[in-house]
Coordinates of N, CA and C in Angstrom, one line a residue:
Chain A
X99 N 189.1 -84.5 -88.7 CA 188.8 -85.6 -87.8 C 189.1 -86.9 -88.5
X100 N 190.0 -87.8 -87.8 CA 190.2 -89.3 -88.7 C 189.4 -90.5 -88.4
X101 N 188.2 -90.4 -87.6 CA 187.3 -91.2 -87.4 C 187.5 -92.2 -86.5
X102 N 189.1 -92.0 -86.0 CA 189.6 -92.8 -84.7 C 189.0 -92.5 -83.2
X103 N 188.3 -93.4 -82.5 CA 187.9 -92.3 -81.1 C 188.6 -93.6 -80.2
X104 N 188.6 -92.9 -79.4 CA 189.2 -93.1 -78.2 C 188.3 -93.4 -76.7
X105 N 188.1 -94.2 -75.8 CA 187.6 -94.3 -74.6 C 187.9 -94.8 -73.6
X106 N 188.1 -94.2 -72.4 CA 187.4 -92.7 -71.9 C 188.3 -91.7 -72.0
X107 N 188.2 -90.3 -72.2 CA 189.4 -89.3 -72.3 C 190.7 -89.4 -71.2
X108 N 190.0 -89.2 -70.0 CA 190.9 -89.5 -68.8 C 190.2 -90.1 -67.8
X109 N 191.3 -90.7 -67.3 CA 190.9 -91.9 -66.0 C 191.9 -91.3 -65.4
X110 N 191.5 -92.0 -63.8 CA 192.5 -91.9 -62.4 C 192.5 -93.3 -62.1
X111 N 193.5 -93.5 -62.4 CA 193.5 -95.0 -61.1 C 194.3 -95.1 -59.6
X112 N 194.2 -96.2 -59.2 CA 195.5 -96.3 -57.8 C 195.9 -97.5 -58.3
X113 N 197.4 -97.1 -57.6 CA 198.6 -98.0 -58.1 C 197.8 -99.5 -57.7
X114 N 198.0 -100.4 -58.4 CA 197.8 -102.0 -58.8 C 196.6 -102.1 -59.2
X115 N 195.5 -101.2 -59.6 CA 194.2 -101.8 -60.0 C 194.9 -101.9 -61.3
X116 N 193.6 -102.2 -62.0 CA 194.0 -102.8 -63.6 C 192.4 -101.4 -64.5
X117 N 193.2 -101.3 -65.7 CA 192.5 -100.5 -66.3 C 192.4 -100.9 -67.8
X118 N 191.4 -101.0 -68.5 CA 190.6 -100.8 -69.9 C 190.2 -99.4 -70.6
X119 N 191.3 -100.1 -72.2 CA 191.2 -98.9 -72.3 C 190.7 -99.0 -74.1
X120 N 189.6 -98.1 -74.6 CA 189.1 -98.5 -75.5 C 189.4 -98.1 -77.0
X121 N 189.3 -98.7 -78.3 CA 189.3 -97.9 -79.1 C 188.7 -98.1 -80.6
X122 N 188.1 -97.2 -81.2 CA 187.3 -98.0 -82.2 C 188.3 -97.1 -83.8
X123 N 188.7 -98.3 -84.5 CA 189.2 -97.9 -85.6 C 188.5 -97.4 -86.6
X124 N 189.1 -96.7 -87.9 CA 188.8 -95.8 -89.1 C 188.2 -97.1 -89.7
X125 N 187.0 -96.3 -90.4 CA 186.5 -97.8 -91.1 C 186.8 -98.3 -92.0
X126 N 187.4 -98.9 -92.7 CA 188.4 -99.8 -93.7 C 189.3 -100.3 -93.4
X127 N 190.1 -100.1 -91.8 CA 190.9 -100.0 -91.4 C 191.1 -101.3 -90.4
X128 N 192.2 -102.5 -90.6 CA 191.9 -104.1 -90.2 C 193.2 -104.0 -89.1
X129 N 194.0 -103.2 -89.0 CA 194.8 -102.7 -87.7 C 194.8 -102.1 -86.8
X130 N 195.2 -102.2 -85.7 CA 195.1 -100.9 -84.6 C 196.5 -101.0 -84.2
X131 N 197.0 -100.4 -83.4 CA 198.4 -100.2 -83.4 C 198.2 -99.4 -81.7
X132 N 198.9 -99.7 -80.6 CA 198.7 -99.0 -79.5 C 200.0 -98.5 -78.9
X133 N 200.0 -97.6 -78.6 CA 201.3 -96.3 -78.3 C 201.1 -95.9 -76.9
X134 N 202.0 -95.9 -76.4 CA 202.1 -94.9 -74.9 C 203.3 -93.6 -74.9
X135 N 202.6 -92.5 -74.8 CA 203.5 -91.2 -74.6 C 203.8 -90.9 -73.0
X136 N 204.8 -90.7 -72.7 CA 205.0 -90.2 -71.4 C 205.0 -88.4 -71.9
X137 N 205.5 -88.0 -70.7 CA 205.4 -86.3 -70.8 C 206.4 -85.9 -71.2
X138 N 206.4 -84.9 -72.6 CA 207.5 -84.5 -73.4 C 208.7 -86.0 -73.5
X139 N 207.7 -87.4 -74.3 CA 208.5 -87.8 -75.3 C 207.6 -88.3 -76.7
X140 N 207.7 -88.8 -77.3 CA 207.6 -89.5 -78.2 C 206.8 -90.7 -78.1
X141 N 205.8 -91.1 -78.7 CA 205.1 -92.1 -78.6 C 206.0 -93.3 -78.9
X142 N 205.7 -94.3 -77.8 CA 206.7 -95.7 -77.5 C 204.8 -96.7 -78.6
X143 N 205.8 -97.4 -78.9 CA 204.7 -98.9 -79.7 C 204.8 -99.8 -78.6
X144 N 203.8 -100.2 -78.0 CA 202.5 -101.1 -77.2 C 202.9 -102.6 -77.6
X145 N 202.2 -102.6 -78.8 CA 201.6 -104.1 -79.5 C 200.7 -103.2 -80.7
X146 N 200.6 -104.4 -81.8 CA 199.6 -104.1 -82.8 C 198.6 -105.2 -82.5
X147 N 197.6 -105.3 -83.2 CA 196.2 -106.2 -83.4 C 195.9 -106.1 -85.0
X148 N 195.9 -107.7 -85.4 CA 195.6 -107.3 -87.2 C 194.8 -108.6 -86.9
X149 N 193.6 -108.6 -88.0 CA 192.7 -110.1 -87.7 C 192.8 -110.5 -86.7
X150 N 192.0 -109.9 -85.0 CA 192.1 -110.4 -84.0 C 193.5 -111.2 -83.1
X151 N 194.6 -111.0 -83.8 CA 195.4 -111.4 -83.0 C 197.1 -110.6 -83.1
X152 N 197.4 -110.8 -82.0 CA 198.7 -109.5 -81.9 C 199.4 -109.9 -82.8
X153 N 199.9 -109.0 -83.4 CA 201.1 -108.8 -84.6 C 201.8 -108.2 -84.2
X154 N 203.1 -108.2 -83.2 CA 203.8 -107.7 -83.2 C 203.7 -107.0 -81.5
X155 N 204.9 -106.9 -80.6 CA 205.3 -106.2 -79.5 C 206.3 -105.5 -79.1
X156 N 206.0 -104.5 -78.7 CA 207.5 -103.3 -78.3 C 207.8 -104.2 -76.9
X157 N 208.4 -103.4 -76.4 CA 209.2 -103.2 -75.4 C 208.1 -103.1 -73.6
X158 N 207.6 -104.2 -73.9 CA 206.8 -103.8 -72.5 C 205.9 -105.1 -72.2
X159 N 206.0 -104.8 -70.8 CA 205.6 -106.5 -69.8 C 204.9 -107.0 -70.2
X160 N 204.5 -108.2 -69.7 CA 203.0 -109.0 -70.6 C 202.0 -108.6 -69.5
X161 N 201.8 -107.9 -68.7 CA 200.3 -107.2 -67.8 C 200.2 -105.7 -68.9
X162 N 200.9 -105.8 -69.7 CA 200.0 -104.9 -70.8 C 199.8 -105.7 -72.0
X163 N 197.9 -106.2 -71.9 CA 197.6 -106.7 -73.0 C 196.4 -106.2 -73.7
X164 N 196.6 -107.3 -74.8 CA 195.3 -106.7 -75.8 C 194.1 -107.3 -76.4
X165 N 192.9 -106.7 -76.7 CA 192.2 -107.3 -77.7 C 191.7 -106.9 -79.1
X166 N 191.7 -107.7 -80.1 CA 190.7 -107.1 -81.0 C 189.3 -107.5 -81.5
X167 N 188.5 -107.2 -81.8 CA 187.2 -107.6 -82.1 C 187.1 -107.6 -83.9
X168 N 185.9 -108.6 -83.7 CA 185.7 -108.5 -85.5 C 185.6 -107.8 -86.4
X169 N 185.0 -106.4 -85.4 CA 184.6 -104.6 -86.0 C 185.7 -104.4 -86.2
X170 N 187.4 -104.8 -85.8 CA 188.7 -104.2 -85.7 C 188.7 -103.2 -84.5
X171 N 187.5 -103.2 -83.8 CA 188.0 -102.6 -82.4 C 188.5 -103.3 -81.5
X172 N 189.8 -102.6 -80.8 CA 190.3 -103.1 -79.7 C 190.2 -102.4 -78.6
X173 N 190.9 -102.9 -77.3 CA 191.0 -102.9 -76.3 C 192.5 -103.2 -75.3
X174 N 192.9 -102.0 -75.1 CA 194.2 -102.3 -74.3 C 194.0 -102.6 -72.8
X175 N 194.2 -103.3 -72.1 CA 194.2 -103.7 -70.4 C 195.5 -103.7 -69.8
X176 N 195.9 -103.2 -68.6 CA 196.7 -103.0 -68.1 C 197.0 -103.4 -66.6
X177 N 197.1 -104.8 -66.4 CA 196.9 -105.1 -64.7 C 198.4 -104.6 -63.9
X178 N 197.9 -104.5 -62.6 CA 198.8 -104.1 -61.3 C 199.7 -102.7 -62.2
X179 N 198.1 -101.9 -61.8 CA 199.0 -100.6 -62.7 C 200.4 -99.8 -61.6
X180 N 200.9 -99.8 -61.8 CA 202.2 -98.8 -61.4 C 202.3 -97.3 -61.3
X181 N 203.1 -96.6 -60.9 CA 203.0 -94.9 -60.9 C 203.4 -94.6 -62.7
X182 N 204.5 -95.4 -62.8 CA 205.0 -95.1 -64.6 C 204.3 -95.7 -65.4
X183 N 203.2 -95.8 -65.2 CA 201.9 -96.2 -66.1 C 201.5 -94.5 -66.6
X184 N 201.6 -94.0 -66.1 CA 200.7 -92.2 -66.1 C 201.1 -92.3 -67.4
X185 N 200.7 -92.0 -68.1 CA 201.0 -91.4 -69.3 C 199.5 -91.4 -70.3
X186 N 199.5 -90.6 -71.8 CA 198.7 -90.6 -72.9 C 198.5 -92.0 -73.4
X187 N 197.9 -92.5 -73.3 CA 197.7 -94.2 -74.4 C 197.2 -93.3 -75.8
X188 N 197.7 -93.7 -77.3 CA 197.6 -93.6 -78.1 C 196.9 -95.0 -79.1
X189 N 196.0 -95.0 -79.6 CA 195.6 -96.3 -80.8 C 195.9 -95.5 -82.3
X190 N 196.3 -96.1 -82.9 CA 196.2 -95.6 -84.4 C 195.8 -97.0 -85.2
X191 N 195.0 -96.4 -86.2 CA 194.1 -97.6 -87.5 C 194.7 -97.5 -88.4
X192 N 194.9 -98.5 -89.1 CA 195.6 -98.4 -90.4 C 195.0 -99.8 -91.4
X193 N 195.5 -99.9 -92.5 CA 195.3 -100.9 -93.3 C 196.4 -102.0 -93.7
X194 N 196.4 -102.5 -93.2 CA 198.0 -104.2 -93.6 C 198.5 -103.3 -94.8
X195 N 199.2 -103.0 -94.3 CA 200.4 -102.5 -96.1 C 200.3 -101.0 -96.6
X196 N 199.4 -100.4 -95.6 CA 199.2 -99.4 -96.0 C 200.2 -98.5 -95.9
X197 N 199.8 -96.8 -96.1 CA 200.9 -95.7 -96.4 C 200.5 -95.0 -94.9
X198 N 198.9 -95.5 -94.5 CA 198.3 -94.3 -93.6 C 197.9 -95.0 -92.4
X199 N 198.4 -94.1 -91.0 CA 198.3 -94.8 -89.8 C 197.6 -93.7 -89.1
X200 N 196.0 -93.2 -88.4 CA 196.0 -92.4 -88.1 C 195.4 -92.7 -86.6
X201 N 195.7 -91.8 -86.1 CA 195.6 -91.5 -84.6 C 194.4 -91.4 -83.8
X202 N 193.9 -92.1 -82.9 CA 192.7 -90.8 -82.0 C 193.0 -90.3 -81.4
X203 N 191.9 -89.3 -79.9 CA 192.6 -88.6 -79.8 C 193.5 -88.7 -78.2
X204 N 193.3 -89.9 -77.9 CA 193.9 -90.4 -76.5 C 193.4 -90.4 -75.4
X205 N 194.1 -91.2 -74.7 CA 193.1 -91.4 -73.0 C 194.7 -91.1 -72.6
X206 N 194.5 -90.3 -71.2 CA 194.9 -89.9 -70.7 C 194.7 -90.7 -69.4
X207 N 195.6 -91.5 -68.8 CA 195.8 -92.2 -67.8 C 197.0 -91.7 -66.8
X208 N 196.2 -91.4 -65.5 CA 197.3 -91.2 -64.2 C 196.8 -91.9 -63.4
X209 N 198.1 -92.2 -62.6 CA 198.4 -93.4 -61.8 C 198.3 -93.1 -60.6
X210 N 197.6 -92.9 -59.3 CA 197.9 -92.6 -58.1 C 198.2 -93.7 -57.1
Chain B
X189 N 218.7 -101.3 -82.2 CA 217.4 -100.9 -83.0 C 217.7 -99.4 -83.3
X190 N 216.8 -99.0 -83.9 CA 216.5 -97.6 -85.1 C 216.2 -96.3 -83.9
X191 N 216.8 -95.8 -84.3 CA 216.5 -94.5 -83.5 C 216.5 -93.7 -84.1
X192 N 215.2 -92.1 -83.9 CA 215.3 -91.1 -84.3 C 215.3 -89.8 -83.8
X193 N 216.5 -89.1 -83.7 CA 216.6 -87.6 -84.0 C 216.2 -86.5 -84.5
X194 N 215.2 -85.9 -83.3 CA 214.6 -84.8 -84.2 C 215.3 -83.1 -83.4
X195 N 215.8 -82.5 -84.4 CA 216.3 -80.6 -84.1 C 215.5 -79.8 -84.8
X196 N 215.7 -79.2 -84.1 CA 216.0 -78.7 -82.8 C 214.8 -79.6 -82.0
X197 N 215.1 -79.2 -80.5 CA 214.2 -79.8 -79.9 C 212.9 -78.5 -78.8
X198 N 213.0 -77.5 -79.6 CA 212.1 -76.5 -79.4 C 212.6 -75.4 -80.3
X199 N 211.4 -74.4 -81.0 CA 211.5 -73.8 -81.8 C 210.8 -72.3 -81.2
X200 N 211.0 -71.5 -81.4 CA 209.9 -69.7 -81.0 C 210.2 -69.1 -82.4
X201 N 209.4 -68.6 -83.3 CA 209.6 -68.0 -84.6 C 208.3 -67.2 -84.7
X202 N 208.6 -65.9 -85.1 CA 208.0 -64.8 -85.6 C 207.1 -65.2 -86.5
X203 N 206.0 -64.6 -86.4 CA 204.7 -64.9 -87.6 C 205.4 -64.7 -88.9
X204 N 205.2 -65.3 -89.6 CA 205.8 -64.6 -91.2 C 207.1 -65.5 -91.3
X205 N 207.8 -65.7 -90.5 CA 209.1 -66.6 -90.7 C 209.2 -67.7 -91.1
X206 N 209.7 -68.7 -91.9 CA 210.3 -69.4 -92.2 C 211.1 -70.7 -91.4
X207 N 210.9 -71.8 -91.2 CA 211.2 -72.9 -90.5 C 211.8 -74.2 -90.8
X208 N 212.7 -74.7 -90.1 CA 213.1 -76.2 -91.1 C 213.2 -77.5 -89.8
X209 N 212.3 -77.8 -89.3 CA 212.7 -78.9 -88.2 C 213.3 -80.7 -89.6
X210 N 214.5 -81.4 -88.6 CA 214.8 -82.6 -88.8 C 214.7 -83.4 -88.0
X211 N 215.2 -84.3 -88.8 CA 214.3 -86.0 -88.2 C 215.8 -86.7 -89.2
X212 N 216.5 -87.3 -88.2 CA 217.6 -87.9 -88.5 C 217.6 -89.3 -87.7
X213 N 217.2 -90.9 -88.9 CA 217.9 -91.9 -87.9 C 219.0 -92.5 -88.5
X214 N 219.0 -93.6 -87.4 CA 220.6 -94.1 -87.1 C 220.4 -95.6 -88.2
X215 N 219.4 -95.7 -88.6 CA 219.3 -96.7 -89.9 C 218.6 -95.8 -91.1
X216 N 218.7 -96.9 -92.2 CA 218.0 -96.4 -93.6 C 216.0 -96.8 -92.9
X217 N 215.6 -95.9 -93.9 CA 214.1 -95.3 -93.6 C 212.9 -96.2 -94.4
X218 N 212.2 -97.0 -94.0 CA 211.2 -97.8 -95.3 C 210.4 -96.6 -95.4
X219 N 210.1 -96.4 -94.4 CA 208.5 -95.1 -94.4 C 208.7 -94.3 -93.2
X220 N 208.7 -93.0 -93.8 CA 208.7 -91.6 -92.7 C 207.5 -91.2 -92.7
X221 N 207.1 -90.8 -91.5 CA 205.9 -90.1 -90.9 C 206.1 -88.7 -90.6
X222 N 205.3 -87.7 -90.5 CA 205.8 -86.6 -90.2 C 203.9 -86.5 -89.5
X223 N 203.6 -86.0 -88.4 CA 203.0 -85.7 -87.8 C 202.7 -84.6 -86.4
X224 N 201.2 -83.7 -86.5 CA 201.5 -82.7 -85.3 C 200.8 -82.8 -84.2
X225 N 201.2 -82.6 -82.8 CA 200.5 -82.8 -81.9 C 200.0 -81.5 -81.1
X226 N 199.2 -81.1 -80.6 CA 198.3 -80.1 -79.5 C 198.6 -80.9 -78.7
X227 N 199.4 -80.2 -77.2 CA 199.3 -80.8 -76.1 C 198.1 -81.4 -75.6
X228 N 198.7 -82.8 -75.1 CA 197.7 -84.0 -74.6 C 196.7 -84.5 -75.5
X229 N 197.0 -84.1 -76.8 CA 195.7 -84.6 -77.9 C 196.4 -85.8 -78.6
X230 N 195.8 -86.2 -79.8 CA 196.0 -87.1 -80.6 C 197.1 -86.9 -81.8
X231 N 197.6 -87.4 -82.5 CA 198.5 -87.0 -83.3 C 197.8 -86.9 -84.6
X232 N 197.9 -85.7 -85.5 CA 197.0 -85.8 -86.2 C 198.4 -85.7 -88.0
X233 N 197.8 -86.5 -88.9 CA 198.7 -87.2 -90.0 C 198.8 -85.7 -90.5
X234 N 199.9 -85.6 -91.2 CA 200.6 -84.8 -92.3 C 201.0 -85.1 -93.7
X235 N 202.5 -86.0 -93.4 CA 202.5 -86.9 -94.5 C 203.7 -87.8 -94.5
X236 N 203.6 -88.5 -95.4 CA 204.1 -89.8 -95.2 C 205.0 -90.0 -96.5
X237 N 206.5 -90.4 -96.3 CA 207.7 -90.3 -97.2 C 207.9 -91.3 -97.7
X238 N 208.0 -92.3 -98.8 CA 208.9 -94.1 -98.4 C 209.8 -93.7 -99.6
X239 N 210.1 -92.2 -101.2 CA 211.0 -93.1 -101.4 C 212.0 -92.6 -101.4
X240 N 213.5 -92.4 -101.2 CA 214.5 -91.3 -101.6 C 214.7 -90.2 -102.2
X241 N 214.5 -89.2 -102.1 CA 214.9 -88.1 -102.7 C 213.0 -87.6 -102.8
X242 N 212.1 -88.2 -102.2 CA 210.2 -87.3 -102.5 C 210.2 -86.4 -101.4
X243 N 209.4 -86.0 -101.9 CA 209.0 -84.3 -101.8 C 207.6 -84.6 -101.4
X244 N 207.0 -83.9 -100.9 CA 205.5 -83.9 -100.3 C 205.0 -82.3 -99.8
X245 N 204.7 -81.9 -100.2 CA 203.6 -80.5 -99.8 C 202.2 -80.8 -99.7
X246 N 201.9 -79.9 -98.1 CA 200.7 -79.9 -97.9 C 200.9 -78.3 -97.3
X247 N 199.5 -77.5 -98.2 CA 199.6 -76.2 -97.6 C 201.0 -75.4 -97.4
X248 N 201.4 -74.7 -96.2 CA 202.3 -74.1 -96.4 C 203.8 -75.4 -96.0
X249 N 202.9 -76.5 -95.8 CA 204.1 -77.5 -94.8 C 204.8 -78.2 -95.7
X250 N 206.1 -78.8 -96.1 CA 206.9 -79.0 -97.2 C 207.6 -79.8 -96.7
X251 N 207.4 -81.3 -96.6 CA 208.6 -82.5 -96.1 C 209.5 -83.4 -97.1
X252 N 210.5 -83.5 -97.0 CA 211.7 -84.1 -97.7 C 212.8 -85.3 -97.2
X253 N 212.1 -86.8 -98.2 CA 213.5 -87.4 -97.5 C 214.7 -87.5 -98.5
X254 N 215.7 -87.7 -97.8 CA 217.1 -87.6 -98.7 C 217.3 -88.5 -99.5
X255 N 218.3 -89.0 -100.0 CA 218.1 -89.9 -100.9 C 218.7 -91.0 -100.8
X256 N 219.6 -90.7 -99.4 CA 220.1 -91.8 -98.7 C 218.7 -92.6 -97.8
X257 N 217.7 -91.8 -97.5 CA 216.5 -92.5 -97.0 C 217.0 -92.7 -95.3
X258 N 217.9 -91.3 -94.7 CA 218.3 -91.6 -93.3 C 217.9 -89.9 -92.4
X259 N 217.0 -89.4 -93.6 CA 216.9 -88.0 -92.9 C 215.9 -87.6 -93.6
X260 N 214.9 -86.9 -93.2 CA 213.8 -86.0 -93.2 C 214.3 -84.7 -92.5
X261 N 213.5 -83.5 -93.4 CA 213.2 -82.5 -93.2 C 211.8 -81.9 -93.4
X262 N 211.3 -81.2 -92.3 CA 210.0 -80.6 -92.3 C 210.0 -79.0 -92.3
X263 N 209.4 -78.7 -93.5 CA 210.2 -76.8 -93.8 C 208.5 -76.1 -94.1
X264 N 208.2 -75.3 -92.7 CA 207.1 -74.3 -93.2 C 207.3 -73.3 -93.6
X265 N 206.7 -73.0 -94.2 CA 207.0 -71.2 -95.0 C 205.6 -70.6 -94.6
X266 N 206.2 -68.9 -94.1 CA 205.4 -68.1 -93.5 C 204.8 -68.7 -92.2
X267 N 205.2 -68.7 -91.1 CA 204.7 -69.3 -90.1 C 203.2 -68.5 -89.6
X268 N 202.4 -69.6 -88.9 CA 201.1 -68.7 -88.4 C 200.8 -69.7 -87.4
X269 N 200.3 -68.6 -86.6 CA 199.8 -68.7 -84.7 C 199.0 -70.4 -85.5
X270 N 198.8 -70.9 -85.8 CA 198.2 -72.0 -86.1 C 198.6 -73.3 -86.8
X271 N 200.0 -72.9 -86.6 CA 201.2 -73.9 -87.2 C 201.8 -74.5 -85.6
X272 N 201.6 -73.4 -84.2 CA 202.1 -73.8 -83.3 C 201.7 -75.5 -82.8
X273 N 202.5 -76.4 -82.2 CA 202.1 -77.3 -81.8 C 203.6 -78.1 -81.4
X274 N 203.4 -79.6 -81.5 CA 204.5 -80.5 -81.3 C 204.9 -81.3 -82.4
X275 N 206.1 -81.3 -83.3 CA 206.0 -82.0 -84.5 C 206.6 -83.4 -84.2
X276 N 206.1 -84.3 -84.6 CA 206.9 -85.9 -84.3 C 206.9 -86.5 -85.7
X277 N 208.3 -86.4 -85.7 CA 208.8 -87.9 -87.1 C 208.1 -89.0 -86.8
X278 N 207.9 -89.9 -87.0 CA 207.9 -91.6 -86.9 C 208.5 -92.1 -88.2
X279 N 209.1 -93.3 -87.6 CA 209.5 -94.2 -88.7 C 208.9 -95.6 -88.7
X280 N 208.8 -96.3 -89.6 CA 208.6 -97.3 -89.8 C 209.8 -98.5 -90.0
X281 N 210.5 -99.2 -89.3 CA 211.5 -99.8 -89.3 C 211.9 -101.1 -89.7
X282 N 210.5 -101.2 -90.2 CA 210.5 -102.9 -91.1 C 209.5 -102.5 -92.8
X283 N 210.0 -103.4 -93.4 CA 209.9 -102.9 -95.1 C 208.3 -103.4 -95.2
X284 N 207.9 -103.1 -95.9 CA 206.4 -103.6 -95.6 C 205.1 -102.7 -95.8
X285 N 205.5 -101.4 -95.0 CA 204.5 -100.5 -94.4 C 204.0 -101.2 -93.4
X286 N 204.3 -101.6 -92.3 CA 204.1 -102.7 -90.9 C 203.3 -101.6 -89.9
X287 N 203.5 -100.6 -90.6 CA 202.9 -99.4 -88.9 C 202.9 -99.5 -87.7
X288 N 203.9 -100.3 -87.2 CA 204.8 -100.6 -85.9 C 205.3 -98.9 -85.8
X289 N 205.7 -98.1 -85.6 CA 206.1 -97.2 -85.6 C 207.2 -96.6 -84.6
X290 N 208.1 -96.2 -84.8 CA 208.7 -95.8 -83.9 C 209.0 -94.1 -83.7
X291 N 209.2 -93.4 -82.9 CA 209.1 -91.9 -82.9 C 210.5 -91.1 -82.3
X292 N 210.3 -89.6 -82.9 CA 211.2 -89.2 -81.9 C 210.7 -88.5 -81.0
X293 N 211.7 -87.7 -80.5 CA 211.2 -87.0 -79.4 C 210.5 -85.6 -79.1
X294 N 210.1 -85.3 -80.7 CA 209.1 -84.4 -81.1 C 210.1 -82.6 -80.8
X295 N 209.5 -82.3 -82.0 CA 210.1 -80.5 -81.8 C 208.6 -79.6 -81.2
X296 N 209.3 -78.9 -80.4 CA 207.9 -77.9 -80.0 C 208.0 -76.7 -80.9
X297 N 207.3 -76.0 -81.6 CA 206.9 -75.1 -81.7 C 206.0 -74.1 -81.3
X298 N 206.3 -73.0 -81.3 CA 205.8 -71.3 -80.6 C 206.0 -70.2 -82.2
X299 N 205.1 -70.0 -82.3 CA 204.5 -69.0 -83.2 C 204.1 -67.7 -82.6
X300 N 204.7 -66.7 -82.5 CA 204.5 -65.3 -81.7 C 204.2 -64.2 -82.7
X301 N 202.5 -64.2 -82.4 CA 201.9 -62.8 -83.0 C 203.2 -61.7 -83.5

């Protein structure tokens, strides 16, 4: 177990609500890093969060955003959700500079 | 940007058998990830490559990057019903250790009693 948890396991939403999604980092650990898996691919990079402010963005709109808190827990939000929202949301914790990025174990978000 | 290649892209192998999944990108490598997934779960760490030509063993699992630092190899020996899962590369694409990570498109494995 890597001490990463994840909240809530799975949600249902309908297309355009907005969804919160939670995650509490490995303790030593001053990053979070947020991933979306679609079905049978590869986890896509979100955004990171390092000392409360984004470090860094992939490839994806600004109605997917973030927060971090002083514990290093964050929070991914997602407004005017879409059907190609469905997918695994992934956080992984890690340390600035580190070798080790670990995982929890995901929320599972579908879009109806 | 960096992209990675991983082969085969599904695997079925006899208990007892022998395995070599790759992870090939299209740039040089700061930090390779090698990690396994249970459908719909979390990705759980393995191990992690940054310099040319290291070696890493855990248990029967055995990962290698080249020494050009543009390919990984993940080689189990004696396979077991408990090796089955999804394997995913990630790379790290900026020098640093940044943990931005980027992935591929994961190998399935099937382990048959």
């Amino acid at each position: 177990e890597t001490g990463v948890t994840q909240s809530p396991t799975h949600l249902i939403k309908t297309r355009g609500q907005q969804v919160t999604l939670r995650c509490s980092s490995q303790s030593g650990h001053n990053t979070v890093s947020w991933y979306q898996q679609a079905l049978g691919q590869g986890p896509q990079f979100i955004f990171q969060y390092y000392r409360e402010e984004e470090n860094g963005r992939g490839n994806f709109p600004p109605r997917f955003s973030g927060l971090q808190f002083p514990n290093y827990s964050s929070e991914l939000n997602v407004n005017a959700l879409e059907l190609d929202d469905s997918a695994l949301y992934l956080c992984a914790s890690s340390y600035a500079g580190g070798t080790e990025a670990f995982f929890g174990q995901g929320t599972r978000l579908t879009v109806v | 940007s960096q992209e990675l290649e991983q082969s085969p892209q599904s695997l079925i192998v006899q208990e007892g058998k022998n395995l070599t999944i790759n992870c090939t990108s299209s740039k040089t490598l700061y930090g390779l990830y090698w990690y396994k997934q249970k459908y719909g779960e979390g990705l759980i760490f393995l191990m992690m490559l940054q310099k040319g030509g290291e070696e890493k063993s855990h248990e029967k699992i055995t990962a290698k990057l080249d020494e050009k630092k543009q390919q990984s190899s993940l080689h189990i020996t004696a396979s077991q019903p408990s090796h089955a899962g999804i394997y995913l590369c990630g790379a790290d694409p900026f020098s640093g250790n940044t943990g931005k990570l980027i992935f591929g498109q994961g190998t399935t494995l099937q382990v048959k009693p």
